[in-house]
Amino acid sequence: MGQVWRYVVLTLLSLSLQAPFALAQGNFKQVLQKTPTSRLLFSPHTIGVVIADAVSRVYILNARKGQWLRVEPQGMGARALVVVFDKQGKQLASLSNGSSPFEYQLPASGDYYILASSGPTNHRYNFVLSVFTEGG
C-alpha cells in the first residue's frame, strides 16, 4: 500500500509542477478566456509599475512601435511565472525567480500581454514592468 501512495503523491507532484508551464505554452486564446485580465494604463509621466499578487492574471498593455518593454522579476515565488506575449499570442519571454530582466523593442503598436501565473499553489509573483523610449 505504501508504494501506491508514493506513486499517487509523485504523480500529483509531477502534474502540479507542470501546470505553470502548460498554462504558458497552451492555446493563447484559451488562456485569455480562462484567466482574469487587467488593462494597464499609465499617466503621461509614468513609465512603469510594480505588480505583485498571488492570483494568476493577464495584464494587457497597449504600447507603440519603437518603445521598449522591460519586465524584471523581483522576489518571485518558487512556482510563480511571468510570460510575455505579443499581440498575435507569440511567446516572447518566460521569467521565473532568478531570471534576468527581459528587455524588448516593440516591433508594432498594439496590445501586449503579460501572463502572471501564481502556479497551482498560489505562489506570489512580484515584477517591475516598464515601457520607455530609447534613452528614456
CSV table of N, CA and C in Angstrom, one decimal:
chain,number,residue,atom,x,y,z
A,1,MET,N,0.8,-1.2,0.0
A,1,MET,CA,0.0,0.0,0.0
A,1,MET,C,0.9,1.3,0.0
A,2,GLY,N,2.0,1.2,0.7
A,2,GLY,CA,2.9,2.3,0.7
A,2,GLY,C,3.4,2.7,-0.7
A,3,GLN,N,3.7,1.8,-1.5
A,3,GLN,CA,4.1,2.0,-2.9
A,3,GLN,C,3.0,2.8,-3.7
A,4,VAL,N,1.8,2.4,-3.5
A,4,VAL,CA,0.7,3.0,-4.2
A,4,VAL,C,0.6,4.5,-3.8
A,5,TRP,N,0.6,4.7,-2.5
A,5,TRP,CA,0.5,6.1,-2.0
A,5,TRP,C,1.7,6.9,-2.5
A,6,ARG,N,2.9,6.4,-2.5
A,6,ARG,CA,4.1,7.1,-3.0
A,6,ARG,C,3.9,7.4,-4.5
A,7,TYR,N,3.3,6.5,-5.3
A,7,TYR,CA,3.1,6.7,-6.7
A,7,TYR,C,2.1,7.8,-6.9
A,8,VAL,N,1.0,7.8,-6.1
A,8,VAL,CA,-0.1,8.9,-6.2
A,8,VAL,C,0.5,10.2,-5.8
A,9,VAL,N,1.3,10.3,-4.8
A,9,VAL,CA,1.9,11.6,-4.4
A,9,VAL,C,2.9,12.1,-5.5
A,10,LEU,N,3.7,11.2,-6.0
A,10,LEU,CA,4.7,11.6,-7.0
A,10,LEU,C,3.9,12.0,-8.3
A,11,THR,N,2.9,11.3,-8.6
A,11,THR,CA,2.1,11.7,-9.8
A,11,THR,C,1.5,13.1,-9.6
A,12,LEU,N,0.8,13.3,-8.5
A,12,LEU,CA,0.2,14.6,-8.2
A,12,LEU,C,1.3,15.7,-8.2
A,13,LEU,N,2.4,15.5,-7.6
A,13,LEU,CA,3.5,16.4,-7.6
A,13,LEU,C,4.0,16.7,-9.0
A,14,SER,N,4.2,15.7,-9.8
A,14,SER,CA,4.6,15.9,-11.2
A,14,SER,C,3.6,16.7,-12.0
A,15,LEU,N,2.3,16.4,-11.8
A,15,LEU,CA,1.3,17.2,-12.5
A,15,LEU,C,1.3,18.6,-12.1
A,16,SER,N,1.4,18.9,-10.8
A,16,SER,CA,1.3,20.3,-10.3
A,16,SER,C,2.6,21.0,-10.7
A,17,LEU,N,3.7,20.4,-10.8
A,17,LEU,CA,4.9,21.1,-11.3
A,17,LEU,C,4.8,21.5,-12.7
A,18,GLN,N,4.0,20.8,-13.5
A,18,GLN,CA,3.9,21.2,-14.9
A,18,GLN,C,2.9,22.2,-15.2
A,19,ALA,N,2.0,22.5,-14.3
A,19,ALA,CA,0.9,23.4,-14.5
A,19,ALA,C,1.3,24.8,-15.0
A,20,PRO,N,2.2,25.6,-14.4
A,20,PRO,CA,2.5,26.9,-14.9
A,20,PRO,C,3.1,26.8,-16.4
A,21,PHE,N,3.9,25.8,-16.7
A,21,PHE,CA,4.5,25.7,-18.0
A,21,PHE,C,3.4,25.4,-19.0
A,22,ALA,N,2.5,24.5,-18.6
A,22,ALA,CA,1.4,24.1,-19.5
A,22,ALA,C,0.5,25.3,-19.8
A,23,LEU,N,0.3,26.1,-18.8
A,23,LEU,CA,-0.6,27.3,-18.9
A,23,LEU,C,0.1,28.3,-19.9
A,24,ALA,N,1.4,28.4,-19.7
A,24,ALA,CA,2.1,29.4,-20.6
A,24,ALA,C,2.2,28.9,-22.0
A,25,GLN,N,2.3,27.6,-22.2
A,25,GLN,CA,2.5,27.1,-23.6
A,25,GLN,C,1.2,26.7,-24.3
A,26,GLY,N,0.1,26.7,-23.5
A,26,GLY,CA,-1.2,26.3,-24.1
A,26,GLY,C,-1.7,27.3,-25.1
A,27,ASN,N,-2.9,27.0,-25.6
A,27,ASN,CA,-3.6,27.9,-26.5
A,27,ASN,C,-3.8,29.3,-25.9
A,28,PHE,N,-3.2,30.3,-26.5
A,28,PHE,CA,-3.2,31.6,-26.0
A,28,PHE,C,-4.6,32.2,-25.9
A,29,LYS,N,-5.5,31.9,-26.8
A,29,LYS,CA,-6.9,32.4,-26.7
A,29,LYS,C,-7.6,31.8,-25.5
A,30,GLN,N,-7.3,30.5,-25.3
A,30,GLN,CA,-7.9,29.8,-24.1
A,30,GLN,C,-7.4,30.4,-22.8
A,31,VAL,N,-6.2,30.8,-22.8
A,31,VAL,CA,-5.6,31.4,-21.6
A,31,VAL,C,-6.3,32.7,-21.3
A,32,LEU,N,-6.5,33.5,-22.4
A,32,LEU,CA,-7.2,34.8,-22.3
A,32,LEU,C,-8.6,34.6,-21.8
A,33,GLN,N,-9.3,33.6,-22.3
A,33,GLN,CA,-10.7,33.4,-21.9
A,33,GLN,C,-10.8,32.9,-20.4
A,34,LYS,N,-9.9,32.1,-19.9
A,34,LYS,CA,-10.0,31.5,-18.6
A,34,LYS,C,-9.3,32.2,-17.5
A,35,THR,N,-8.5,33.2,-17.8
A,35,THR,CA,-7.7,33.9,-16.8
A,35,THR,C,-8.2,35.4,-16.7
A,36,PRO,N,-8.4,35.9,-15.4
A,36,PRO,CA,-8.8,37.3,-15.3
A,36,PRO,C,-7.8,38.2,-15.9
A,37,THR,N,-8.3,39.3,-16.4
A,37,THR,CA,-7.4,40.3,-17.1
A,37,THR,C,-7.5,41.7,-16.4
A,38,SER,N,-6.5,42.4,-16.6
A,38,SER,CA,-6.4,43.8,-16.1
A,38,SER,C,-5.7,44.6,-17.2
A,39,ARG,N,-6.3,45.7,-17.6
A,39,ARG,CA,-5.6,46.6,-18.6
A,39,ARG,C,-4.8,47.6,-17.8
A,40,LEU,N,-3.5,47.7,-18.2
A,40,LEU,CA,-2.6,48.6,-17.5
A,40,LEU,C,-2.7,50.0,-18.3
A,41,LEU,N,-2.9,51.0,-17.5
A,41,LEU,CA,-3.0,52.4,-18.1
A,41,LEU,C,-2.0,53.2,-17.3
A,42,PHE,N,-1.1,53.9,-18.0
A,42,PHE,CA,-0.1,54.8,-17.4
A,42,PHE,C,-0.5,56.2,-17.7
A,43,SER,N,-0.2,57.1,-16.7
A,43,SER,CA,-0.4,58.5,-16.9
A,43,SER,C,0.8,59.0,-17.7
A,44,PRO,N,0.7,60.2,-18.3
A,44,PRO,CA,1.8,60.6,-19.3
A,44,PRO,C,3.2,60.6,-18.6
A,45,HIS,N,3.3,60.7,-17.3
A,45,HIS,CA,4.6,60.8,-16.7
A,45,HIS,C,5.1,59.5,-16.0
A,46,THR,N,4.3,58.5,-16.2
A,46,THR,CA,4.6,57.2,-15.6
A,46,THR,C,5.2,56.3,-16.7
A,47,ILE,N,6.3,55.6,-16.3
A,47,ILE,CA,6.9,54.7,-17.3
A,47,ILE,C,6.9,53.2,-16.8
A,48,GLY,N,6.5,53.0,-15.6
A,48,GLY,CA,6.5,51.7,-15.1
A,48,GLY,C,5.6,51.5,-13.9
A,49,VAL,N,5.5,50.2,-13.5
A,49,VAL,CA,4.6,49.8,-12.4
A,49,VAL,C,5.2,48.6,-11.7
A,50,VAL,N,5.1,48.5,-10.4
A,50,VAL,CA,5.4,47.2,-9.7
A,50,VAL,C,4.1,46.4,-9.6
A,51,ILE,N,4.2,45.2,-10.0
A,51,ILE,CA,3.0,44.3,-9.9
A,51,ILE,C,3.3,43.2,-9.0
A,52,ALA,N,2.5,43.0,-8.0
A,52,ALA,CA,2.6,41.9,-7.0
A,52,ALA,C,1.3,41.3,-6.7
A,53,ASP,N,1.2,40.0,-6.7
A,53,ASP,CA,-0.1,39.3,-6.4
A,53,ASP,C,0.2,37.8,-6.2
A,54,ALA,N,-0.8,37.1,-5.9
A,54,ALA,CA,-0.7,35.6,-5.8
A,54,ALA,C,-1.9,35.0,-6.5
A,55,VAL,N,-2.5,35.7,-7.4
A,55,VAL,CA,-3.6,35.2,-8.2
A,55,VAL,C,-3.2,35.3,-9.7
A,56,SER,N,-3.3,34.3,-10.4
A,56,SER,CA,-3.0,34.3,-11.9
A,56,SER,C,-3.8,35.4,-12.6
A,57,ARG,N,-3.2,36.1,-13.4
A,57,ARG,CA,-3.9,37.2,-14.1
A,57,ARG,C,-3.1,37.6,-15.4
A,58,VAL,N,-3.8,38.0,-16.4
A,58,VAL,CA,-3.2,38.5,-17.6
A,58,VAL,C,-3.3,40.1,-17.6
A,59,TYR,N,-2.1,40.7,-17.7
A,59,TYR,CA,-2.1,42.2,-17.8
A,59,TYR,C,-1.9,42.6,-19.2
A,60,ILE,N,-2.8,43.5,-19.7
A,60,ILE,CA,-2.8,43.9,-21.1
A,60,ILE,C,-2.2,45.3,-21.1
A,61,LEU,N,-1.2,45.5,-22.0
A,61,LEU,CA,-0.6,46.8,-22.1
A,61,LEU,C,-0.6,47.2,-23.6
A,62,ASN,N,-1.1,48.4,-23.8
A,62,ASN,CA,-1.1,49.0,-25.2
A,62,ASN,C,0.1,49.8,-25.3
A,63,ALA,N,1.0,49.6,-26.3
A,63,ALA,CA,2.2,50.3,-26.5
A,63,ALA,C,2.4,50.6,-27.9
A,64,ARG,N,3.4,51.5,-28.2
A,64,ARG,CA,3.6,51.9,-29.6
A,64,ARG,C,4.9,51.3,-30.1
A,65,LYS,N,4.9,51.2,-31.4
A,65,LYS,CA,6.1,50.7,-32.1
A,65,LYS,C,7.3,51.5,-31.8
A,66,GLY,N,8.4,50.8,-31.5
A,66,GLY,CA,9.7,51.5,-31.2
A,66,GLY,C,9.9,51.7,-29.7
A,67,GLN,N,8.8,51.6,-28.9
A,67,GLN,CA,9.0,51.7,-27.4
A,67,GLN,C,9.7,50.4,-27.0
A,68,TRP,N,10.3,50.5,-25.8
A,68,TRP,CA,10.9,49.3,-25.2
A,68,TRP,C,10.1,48.8,-24.0
A,69,LEU,N,10.0,47.5,-23.9
A,69,LEU,CA,9.3,46.9,-22.8
A,69,LEU,C,10.3,46.1,-22.0
A,70,ARG,N,10.3,46.4,-20.7
A,70,ARG,CA,11.2,45.7,-19.8
A,70,ARG,C,10.4,45.1,-18.7
A,71,VAL,N,10.6,43.8,-18.4
A,71,VAL,CA,10.0,43.0,-17.3
A,71,VAL,C,11.1,42.5,-16.5
A,72,GLU,N,11.1,42.9,-15.2
A,72,GLU,CA,12.1,42.5,-14.3
A,72,GLU,C,11.5,41.7,-13.1
A,73,PRO,N,11.7,40.4,-13.0
A,73,PRO,CA,11.2,39.7,-11.8
A,73,PRO,C,11.9,40.1,-10.5
A,74,GLN,N,11.2,40.2,-9.5
A,74,GLN,CA,11.7,40.5,-8.2
A,74,GLN,C,11.1,39.7,-7.1
A,75,GLY,N,11.8,38.9,-6.4
A,75,GLY,CA,11.2,38.1,-5.3
A,75,GLY,C,10.1,37.2,-5.7
A,76,MET,N,10.2,36.5,-6.8
A,76,MET,CA,9.1,35.6,-7.3
A,76,MET,C,9.1,34.4,-6.4
A,77,GLY,N,7.9,33.9,-6.2
A,77,GLY,CA,7.7,32.6,-5.5
A,77,GLY,C,8.3,31.5,-6.3
A,78,ALA,N,8.5,30.3,-5.7
A,78,ALA,CA,9.2,29.2,-6.3
A,78,ALA,C,8.5,28.7,-7.6
A,79,ARG,N,7.2,28.8,-7.6
A,79,ARG,CA,6.5,28.3,-8.8
A,79,ARG,C,5.8,29.4,-9.6
A,80,ALA,N,6.1,30.6,-9.2
A,80,ALA,CA,5.4,31.7,-10.0
A,80,ALA,C,6.2,31.9,-11.3
A,81,LEU,N,5.4,32.4,-12.3
A,81,LEU,CA,6.0,32.5,-13.6
A,81,LEU,C,5.3,33.8,-14.3
A,82,VAL,N,6.2,34.5,-15.0
A,82,VAL,CA,5.7,35.6,-15.8
A,82,VAL,C,6.0,35.4,-17.3
A,83,VAL,N,5.0,35.4,-18.2
A,83,VAL,CA,5.2,35.1,-19.6
A,83,VAL,C,4.7,36.3,-20.4
A,84,VAL,N,5.5,36.7,-21.3
A,84,VAL,CA,5.2,37.9,-22.2
A,84,VAL,C,4.8,37.4,-23.6
A,85,PHE,N,3.7,37.9,-24.1
A,85,PHE,CA,3.2,37.5,-25.4
A,85,PHE,C,3.0,38.8,-26.2
A,86,ASP,N,3.2,38.7,-27.6
A,86,ASP,CA,2.9,39.8,-28.4
A,86,ASP,C,1.4,39.7,-28.8
A,87,LYS,N,1.0,40.7,-29.7
A,87,LYS,CA,-0.5,40.8,-29.9
A,87,LYS,C,-1.0,39.6,-30.7
A,88,GLN,N,-0.2,38.8,-31.3
A,88,GLN,CA,-0.7,37.6,-32.0
A,88,GLN,C,-0.7,36.4,-31.1
A,89,GLY,N,-0.2,36.5,-29.9
A,89,GLY,CA,-0.1,35.4,-29.0
A,89,GLY,C,1.2,34.6,-29.0
A,90,LYS,N,2.2,35.2,-29.7
A,90,LYS,CA,3.5,34.5,-29.8
A,90,LYS,C,4.3,34.8,-28.4
A,91,GLN,N,4.8,33.8,-27.8
A,91,GLN,CA,5.5,33.9,-26.6
A,91,GLN,C,6.9,34.6,-26.9
A,92,LEU,N,7.1,35.7,-26.1
A,92,LEU,CA,8.4,36.5,-26.3
A,92,LEU,C,9.4,36.1,-25.2
A,93,ALA,N,8.9,35.9,-24.0
A,93,ALA,CA,9.8,35.6,-22.9
A,93,ALA,C,9.0,34.8,-21.8
A,94,SER,N,9.7,34.0,-21.0
A,94,SER,CA,9.2,33.4,-19.8
A,94,SER,C,10.2,33.6,-18.7
A,95,LEU,N,9.7,34.2,-17.6
A,95,LEU,CA,10.6,34.6,-16.5
A,95,LEU,C,10.1,33.9,-15.2
A,96,SER,N,11.0,33.5,-14.4
A,96,SER,CA,10.7,33.0,-13.1
A,96,SER,C,11.7,33.6,-12.1
A,97,ASN,N,11.7,33.1,-10.9
A,97,ASN,CA,12.6,33.6,-9.8
A,97,ASN,C,14.0,33.4,-10.3
A,98,GLY,N,14.8,34.4,-10.2
A,98,GLY,CA,16.2,34.3,-10.6
A,98,GLY,C,16.5,34.6,-12.1
A,99,SER,N,15.4,34.8,-12.9
A,99,SER,CA,15.6,35.2,-14.3
A,99,SER,C,16.2,36.6,-14.4
A,100,SER,N,17.0,36.8,-15.5
A,100,SER,CA,17.4,38.1,-15.8
A,100,SER,C,16.3,38.9,-16.3
A,101,PRO,N,16.3,40.3,-16.2
A,101,PRO,CA,15.3,41.1,-16.8
A,101,PRO,C,15.2,40.8,-18.3
A,102,PHE,N,13.9,41.0,-18.8
A,102,PHE,CA,13.7,40.8,-20.2
A,102,PHE,C,13.4,42.2,-20.8
A,103,GLU,N,14.2,42.6,-21.8
A,103,GLU,CA,14.0,43.9,-22.5
A,103,GLU,C,13.9,43.7,-24.0
A,104,TYR,N,12.9,44.4,-24.6
A,104,TYR,CA,12.5,44.1,-25.9
A,104,TYR,C,11.9,45.3,-26.6
A,105,GLN,N,12.5,45.7,-27.8
A,105,GLN,CA,12.0,46.8,-28.5
A,105,GLN,C,10.7,46.3,-29.3
A,106,LEU,N,9.6,47.0,-29.1
A,106,LEU,CA,8.4,46.6,-29.7
A,106,LEU,C,8.3,46.8,-31.2
A,107,PRO,N,8.1,45.8,-32.0
A,107,PRO,CA,8.1,46.0,-33.5
A,107,PRO,C,6.8,46.5,-34.0
A,108,ALA,N,5.8,46.6,-33.2
A,108,ALA,CA,4.5,47.0,-33.7
A,108,ALA,C,3.7,47.7,-32.6
A,109,SER,N,2.8,48.6,-33.0
A,109,SER,CA,1.9,49.2,-32.0
A,109,SER,C,0.8,48.2,-31.7
A,110,GLY,N,0.2,48.2,-30.5
A,110,GLY,CA,-0.9,47.4,-30.2
A,110,GLY,C,-0.8,46.8,-28.8
A,111,ASP,N,-1.6,45.9,-28.5
A,111,ASP,CA,-1.7,45.2,-27.2
A,111,ASP,C,-0.6,44.2,-27.0
A,112,TYR,N,0.0,44.1,-25.9
A,112,TYR,CA,0.9,43.1,-25.5
A,112,TYR,C,0.4,42.5,-24.2
A,113,TYR,N,0.7,41.2,-24.0
A,113,TYR,CA,0.0,40.5,-22.9
A,113,TYR,C,1.1,40.0,-21.9
A,114,ILE,N,0.9,40.2,-20.6
A,114,ILE,CA,1.8,39.7,-19.6
A,114,ILE,C,1.0,38.7,-18.7
A,115,LEU,N,1.3,37.4,-18.8
A,115,LEU,CA,0.6,36.5,-18.0
A,115,LEU,C,1.4,36.3,-16.7
A,116,ALA,N,0.9,36.6,-15.6
A,116,ALA,CA,1.5,36.4,-14.3
A,116,ALA,C,0.8,35.2,-13.7
A,117,SER,N,1.5,34.1,-13.6
A,117,SER,CA,0.9,32.8,-13.1
A,117,SER,C,1.5,32.6,-11.7
A,118,SER,N,0.6,32.3,-10.7
A,118,SER,CA,1.0,32.0,-9.4
A,118,SER,C,1.2,30.5,-9.2
A,119,GLY,N,1.0,29.8,-10.2
A,119,GLY,CA,1.1,28.3,-10.2
A,119,GLY,C,-0.1,27.7,-9.4
A,120,PRO,N,-0.1,26.4,-9.3
A,120,PRO,CA,-1.2,25.7,-8.7
A,120,PRO,C,-1.3,25.9,-7.2
A,121,THR,N,-0.2,26.4,-6.6
A,121,THR,CA,-0.3,26.6,-5.1
A,121,THR,C,-0.2,28.1,-4.7
A,122,ASN,N,-0.6,28.9,-5.6
A,122,ASN,CA,-0.7,30.4,-5.3
A,122,ASN,C,0.6,31.0,-4.8
A,123,HIS,N,1.7,30.8,-5.5
A,123,HIS,CA,2.9,31.5,-5.1
A,123,HIS,C,2.9,32.9,-5.5
A,124,ARG,N,3.5,33.8,-4.7
A,124,ARG,CA,3.4,35.2,-5.0
A,124,ARG,C,4.4,35.5,-6.2
A,125,TYR,N,3.9,36.5,-7.0
A,125,TYR,CA,4.8,37.0,-8.0
A,125,TYR,C,5.0,38.5,-7.8
A,126,ASN,N,6.1,39.0,-8.1
A,126,ASN,CA,6.5,40.4,-7.9
A,126,ASN,C,7.4,40.8,-9.1
A,127,PHE,N,7.0,41.7,-9.9
A,127,PHE,CA,7.9,42.1,-11.0
A,127,PHE,C,7.6,43.6,-11.3
A,128,VAL,N,8.6,44.2,-12.0
A,128,VAL,CA,8.5,45.6,-12.4
A,128,VAL,C,8.3,45.5,-13.9
A,129,LEU,N,7.3,46.2,-14.4
A,129,LEU,CA,7.1,46.3,-15.8
A,129,LEU,C,7.3,47.8,-16.2
A,130,SER,N,8.1,48.0,-17.2
A,130,SER,CA,8.4,49.4,-17.6
A,130,SER,C,8.3,49.5,-19.1
A,131,VAL,N,7.8,50.6,-19.6
A,131,VAL,CA,7.7,50.9,-21.0
A,131,VAL,C,8.4,52.3,-21.2
A,132,PHE,N,9.3,52.3,-22.2
A,132,PHE,CA,10.0,53.6,-22.3
A,132,PHE,C,10.5,53.7,-23.8
A,133,THR,N,10.9,54.9,-24.1
A,133,THR,CA,11.6,55.1,-25.4
A,133,THR,C,13.1,55.1,-25.2
A,134,GLU,N,13.8,54.9,-26.3
A,134,GLU,CA,15.3,54.8,-26.2
A,134,GLU,C,15.8,56.1,-25.6
A,135,GLY,N,16.7,55.9,-24.6
A,135,GLY,CA,17.3,57.0,-23.9
A,135,GLY,C,16.4,57.5,-22.8
A,136,GLY,N,15.2,56.8,-22.6
A,136,GLY,CA,14.2,57.2,-21.6
A,136,GLY,C,14.4,56.4,-20.4
